Coordinates of C-alpha atoms in Angstrom, one line a residue:
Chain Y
X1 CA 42.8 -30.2 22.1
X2 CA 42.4 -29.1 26.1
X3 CA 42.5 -33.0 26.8
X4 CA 42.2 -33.5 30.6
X5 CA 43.0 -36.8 32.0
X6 CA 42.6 -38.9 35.3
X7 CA 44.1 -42.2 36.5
X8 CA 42.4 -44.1 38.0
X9 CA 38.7 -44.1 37.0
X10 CA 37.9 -45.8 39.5
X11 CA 39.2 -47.2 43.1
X12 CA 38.1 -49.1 45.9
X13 CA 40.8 -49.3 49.1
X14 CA 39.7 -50.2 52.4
X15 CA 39.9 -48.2 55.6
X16 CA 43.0 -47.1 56.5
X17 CA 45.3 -47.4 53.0
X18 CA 46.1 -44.1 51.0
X19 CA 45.5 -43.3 47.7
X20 CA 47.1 -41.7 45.0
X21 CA 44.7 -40.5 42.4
X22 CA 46.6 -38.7 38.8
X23 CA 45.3 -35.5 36.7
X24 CA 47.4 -34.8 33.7
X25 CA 47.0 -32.3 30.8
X26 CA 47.9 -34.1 27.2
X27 CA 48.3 -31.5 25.2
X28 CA 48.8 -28.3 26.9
X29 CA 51.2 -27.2 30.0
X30 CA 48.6 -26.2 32.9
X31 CA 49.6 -23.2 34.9
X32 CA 47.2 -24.0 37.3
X33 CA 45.4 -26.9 38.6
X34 CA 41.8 -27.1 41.0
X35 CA 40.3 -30.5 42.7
X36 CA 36.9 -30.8 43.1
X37 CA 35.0 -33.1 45.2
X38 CA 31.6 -34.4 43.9
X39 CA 28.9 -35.8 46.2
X40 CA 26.1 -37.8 45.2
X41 CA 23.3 -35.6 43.1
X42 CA 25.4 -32.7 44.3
X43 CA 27.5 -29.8 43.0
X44 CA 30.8 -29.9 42.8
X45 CA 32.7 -28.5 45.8
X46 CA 36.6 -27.0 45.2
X47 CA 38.9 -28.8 47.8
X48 CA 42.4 -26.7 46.6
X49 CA 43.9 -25.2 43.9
X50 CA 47.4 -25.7 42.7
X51 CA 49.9 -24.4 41.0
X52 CA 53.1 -25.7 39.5
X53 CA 55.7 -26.2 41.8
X54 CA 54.2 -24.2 45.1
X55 CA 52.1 -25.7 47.4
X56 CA 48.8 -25.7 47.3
X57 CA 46.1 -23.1 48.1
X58 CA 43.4 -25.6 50.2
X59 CA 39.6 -24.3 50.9
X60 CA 38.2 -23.6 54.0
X61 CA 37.4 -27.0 55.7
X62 CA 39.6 -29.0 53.9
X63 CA 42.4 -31.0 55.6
X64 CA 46.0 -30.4 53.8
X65 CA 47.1 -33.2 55.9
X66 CA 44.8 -35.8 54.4
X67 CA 44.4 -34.4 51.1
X68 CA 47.7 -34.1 49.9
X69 CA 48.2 -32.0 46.1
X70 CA 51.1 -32.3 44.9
X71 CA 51.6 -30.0 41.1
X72 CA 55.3 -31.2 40.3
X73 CA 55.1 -30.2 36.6
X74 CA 53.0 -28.3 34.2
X75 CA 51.2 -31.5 33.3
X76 CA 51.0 -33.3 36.5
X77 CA 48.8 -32.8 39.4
X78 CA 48.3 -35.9 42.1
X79 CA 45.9 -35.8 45.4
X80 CA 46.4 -38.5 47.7
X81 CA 43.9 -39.2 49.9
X82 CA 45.8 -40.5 53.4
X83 CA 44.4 -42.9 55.4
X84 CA 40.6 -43.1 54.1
X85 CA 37.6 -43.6 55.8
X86 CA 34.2 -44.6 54.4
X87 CA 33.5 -41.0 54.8
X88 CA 36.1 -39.9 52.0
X89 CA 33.8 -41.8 49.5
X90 CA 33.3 -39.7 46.6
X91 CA 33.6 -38.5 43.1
X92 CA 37.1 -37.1 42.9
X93 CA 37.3 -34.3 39.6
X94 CA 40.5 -32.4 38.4
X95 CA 40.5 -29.7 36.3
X96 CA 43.0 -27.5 34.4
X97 CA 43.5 -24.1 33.1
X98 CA 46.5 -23.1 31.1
X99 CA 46.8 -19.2 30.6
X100 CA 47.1 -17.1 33.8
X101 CA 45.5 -14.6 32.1
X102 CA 42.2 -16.7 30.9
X103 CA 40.4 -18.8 33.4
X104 CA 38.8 -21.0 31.4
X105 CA 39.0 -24.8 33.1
X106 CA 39.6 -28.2 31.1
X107 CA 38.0 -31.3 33.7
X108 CA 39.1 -34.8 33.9
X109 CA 36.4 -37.1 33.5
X110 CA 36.6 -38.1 37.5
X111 CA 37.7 -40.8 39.7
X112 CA 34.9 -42.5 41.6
X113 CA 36.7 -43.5 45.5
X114 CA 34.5 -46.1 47.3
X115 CA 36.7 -46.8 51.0
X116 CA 35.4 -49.8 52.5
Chain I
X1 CA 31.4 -14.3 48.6
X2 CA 30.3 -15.4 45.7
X3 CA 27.5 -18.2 45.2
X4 CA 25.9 -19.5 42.2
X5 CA 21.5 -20.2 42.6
X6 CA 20.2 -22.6 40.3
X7 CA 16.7 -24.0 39.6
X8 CA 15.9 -27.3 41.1
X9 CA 15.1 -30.1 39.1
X10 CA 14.5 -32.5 37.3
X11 CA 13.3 -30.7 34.7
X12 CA 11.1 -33.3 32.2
X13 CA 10.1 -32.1 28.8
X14 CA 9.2 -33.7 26.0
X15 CA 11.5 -33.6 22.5
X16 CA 11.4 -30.4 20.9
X17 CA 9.9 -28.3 24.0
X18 CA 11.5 -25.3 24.9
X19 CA 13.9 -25.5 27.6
X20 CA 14.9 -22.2 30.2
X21 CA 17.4 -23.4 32.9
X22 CA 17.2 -20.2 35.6
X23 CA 20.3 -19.3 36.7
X24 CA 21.2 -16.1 39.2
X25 CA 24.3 -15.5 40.8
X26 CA 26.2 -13.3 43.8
X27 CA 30.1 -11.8 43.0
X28 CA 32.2 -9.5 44.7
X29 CA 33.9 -8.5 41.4
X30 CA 32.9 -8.9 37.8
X31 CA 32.9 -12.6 37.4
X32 CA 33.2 -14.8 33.8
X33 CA 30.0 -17.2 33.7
X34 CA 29.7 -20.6 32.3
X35 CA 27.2 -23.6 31.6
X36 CA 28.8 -26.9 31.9
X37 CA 27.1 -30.6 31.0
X38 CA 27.8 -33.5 32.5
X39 CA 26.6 -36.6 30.7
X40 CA 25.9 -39.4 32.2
X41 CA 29.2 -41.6 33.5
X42 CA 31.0 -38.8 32.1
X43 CA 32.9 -35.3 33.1
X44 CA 32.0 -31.9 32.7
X45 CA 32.0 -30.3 29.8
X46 CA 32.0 -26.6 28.9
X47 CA 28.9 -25.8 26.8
X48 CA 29.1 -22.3 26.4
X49 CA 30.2 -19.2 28.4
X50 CA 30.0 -15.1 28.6
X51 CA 32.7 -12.8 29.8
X52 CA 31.1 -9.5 30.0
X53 CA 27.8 -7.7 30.4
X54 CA 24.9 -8.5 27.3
X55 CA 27.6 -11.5 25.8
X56 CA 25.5 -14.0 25.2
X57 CA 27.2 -17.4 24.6
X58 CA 26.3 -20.2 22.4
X59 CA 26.6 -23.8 21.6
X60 CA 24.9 -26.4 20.3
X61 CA 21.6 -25.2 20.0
X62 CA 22.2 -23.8 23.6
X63 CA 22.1 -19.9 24.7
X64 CA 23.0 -18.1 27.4
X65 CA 23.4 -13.9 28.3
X66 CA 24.8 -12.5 30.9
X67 CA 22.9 -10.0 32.2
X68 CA 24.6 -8.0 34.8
X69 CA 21.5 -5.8 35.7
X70 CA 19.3 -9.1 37.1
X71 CA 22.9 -11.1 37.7
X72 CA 21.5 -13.6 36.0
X73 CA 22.5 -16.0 33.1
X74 CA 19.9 -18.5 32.2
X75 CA 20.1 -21.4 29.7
X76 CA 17.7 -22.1 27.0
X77 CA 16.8 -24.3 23.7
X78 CA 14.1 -23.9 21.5
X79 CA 13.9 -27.5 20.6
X80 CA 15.7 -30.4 22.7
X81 CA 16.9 -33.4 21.8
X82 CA 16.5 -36.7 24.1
X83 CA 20.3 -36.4 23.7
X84 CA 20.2 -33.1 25.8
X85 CA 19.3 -35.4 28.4
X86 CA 22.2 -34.6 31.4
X87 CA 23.1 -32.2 34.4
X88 CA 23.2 -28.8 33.5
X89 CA 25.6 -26.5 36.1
X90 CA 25.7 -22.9 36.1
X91 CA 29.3 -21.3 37.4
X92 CA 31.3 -18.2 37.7
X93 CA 34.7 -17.6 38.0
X94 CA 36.3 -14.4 39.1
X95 CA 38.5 -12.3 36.9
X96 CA 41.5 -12.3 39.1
X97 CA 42.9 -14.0 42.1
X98 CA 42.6 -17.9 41.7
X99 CA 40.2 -18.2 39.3
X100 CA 38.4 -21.1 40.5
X101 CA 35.0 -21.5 39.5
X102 CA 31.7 -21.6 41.9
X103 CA 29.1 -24.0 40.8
X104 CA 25.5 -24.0 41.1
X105 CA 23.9 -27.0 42.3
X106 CA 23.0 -28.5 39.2
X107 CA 19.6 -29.4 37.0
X108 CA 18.8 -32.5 36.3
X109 CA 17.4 -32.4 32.6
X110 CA 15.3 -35.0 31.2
X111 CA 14.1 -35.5 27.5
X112 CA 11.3 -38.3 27.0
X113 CA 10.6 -38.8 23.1

């Protein structure tokens, strides 16, 4: 159970296009919904966290307007990244958690963005 | 706020050493703490995690106690595997607010047979 799920796996887009990357919870309604951002050899950094149907909570440093979350039902999270730069290149990581009262968080396996 | 201090690897040991992965951390509040794994080409996984003072979590061979005197909450094995072989990250997550977690930087671990 606790299956987390991403679409696509993998992307390459060149500079300039957006892209839509998918997070989705199989088997269990996810109150709550947090994208990471993974650098090379790095930890993972939180980019915003989401819940269903409000907008989403971004971090410090991130830009809402380039990194859009959108949380439009308890098993469906999508970031699109507008207008990428080579810059934006990354591991991409979604994770879910389904109780408001327990925090424990259920990751996709990732989704590896290469902008040319 | 809250931050999450990790050894630096890689650590390399031989099958069946003993592994300790240190692991200290900073909170406001009084935070849950986790060990993930990620495997190579894969996602993070949750290995095993505490939720309150001397809890000590387990998994696989894998322990963990939280230890809210020295903040700390360090990983160990008594005997890996080169299957153990992977990124070891130590997090917290507070108990209220949004609950999203705060990663260390990650340990490389490597197992030679």
């Amino acid at each position: 159970g606790a299956v987390v799920s991403q679409h696509p796996s993998w992307v390459i887009c060149k500079s300039g296009t957006s892209v839509k990357i998918e997070c989705r919870s199989l088997d269990f309604q996810a109150t709550t919904m947090f994208w990471y951002r993974q650098f090379p050899k790095q930890s993972l950094m939180l980019m915003a966290t989401s819940n269903e149907g409000s907008k989403a909570t971004y971090e410090q440093g991130v830009e809402k307007d380039k990194f859009l979350i959108n949380h439009a039902s308890l098993t469906l999270s999508t970031l699109t990244v507008t207008s990428a730069h080579p810059e934006d290149s990354s591991f991409y990581i979604c994770s879910a958690s389904e109780s408001l009262s327990y925090n424990e968080q259920f990751f996709g396996p990732g989704t590896r963005l290469t902008v040319l | 706020g809250d931050s999450v201090t990790q050894m630096e690897g890689p650590v390399t040991l031989s099958e069946e050493a003993f592994l300790t992965i240190n692991c200290t951390y900073t909170a406001t509040g009084y935070p849950s703490l986790f060990w993930y794994v990620q495997y190579p080409g894969e996602g993070l996984q949750l290995l095993l995690k505490a939720t309150k003072a001397d809890d000590k979590g387990s998994n696989k061979g894998f322990e963990a106690t939280y230890r809210k005197e020295t903040t700390s909450f360090h990983l160990e094995k008594g005997s890996v595997q080169v299957s153990d072989s992977a990124v070891y990250f130590c997090a917290l997550s507070e108990r209220t607010g949004r609950r999203a977690l705060t990663f260390g930087s990650g340990t490389r671990l490597q197992v030679q047979p």
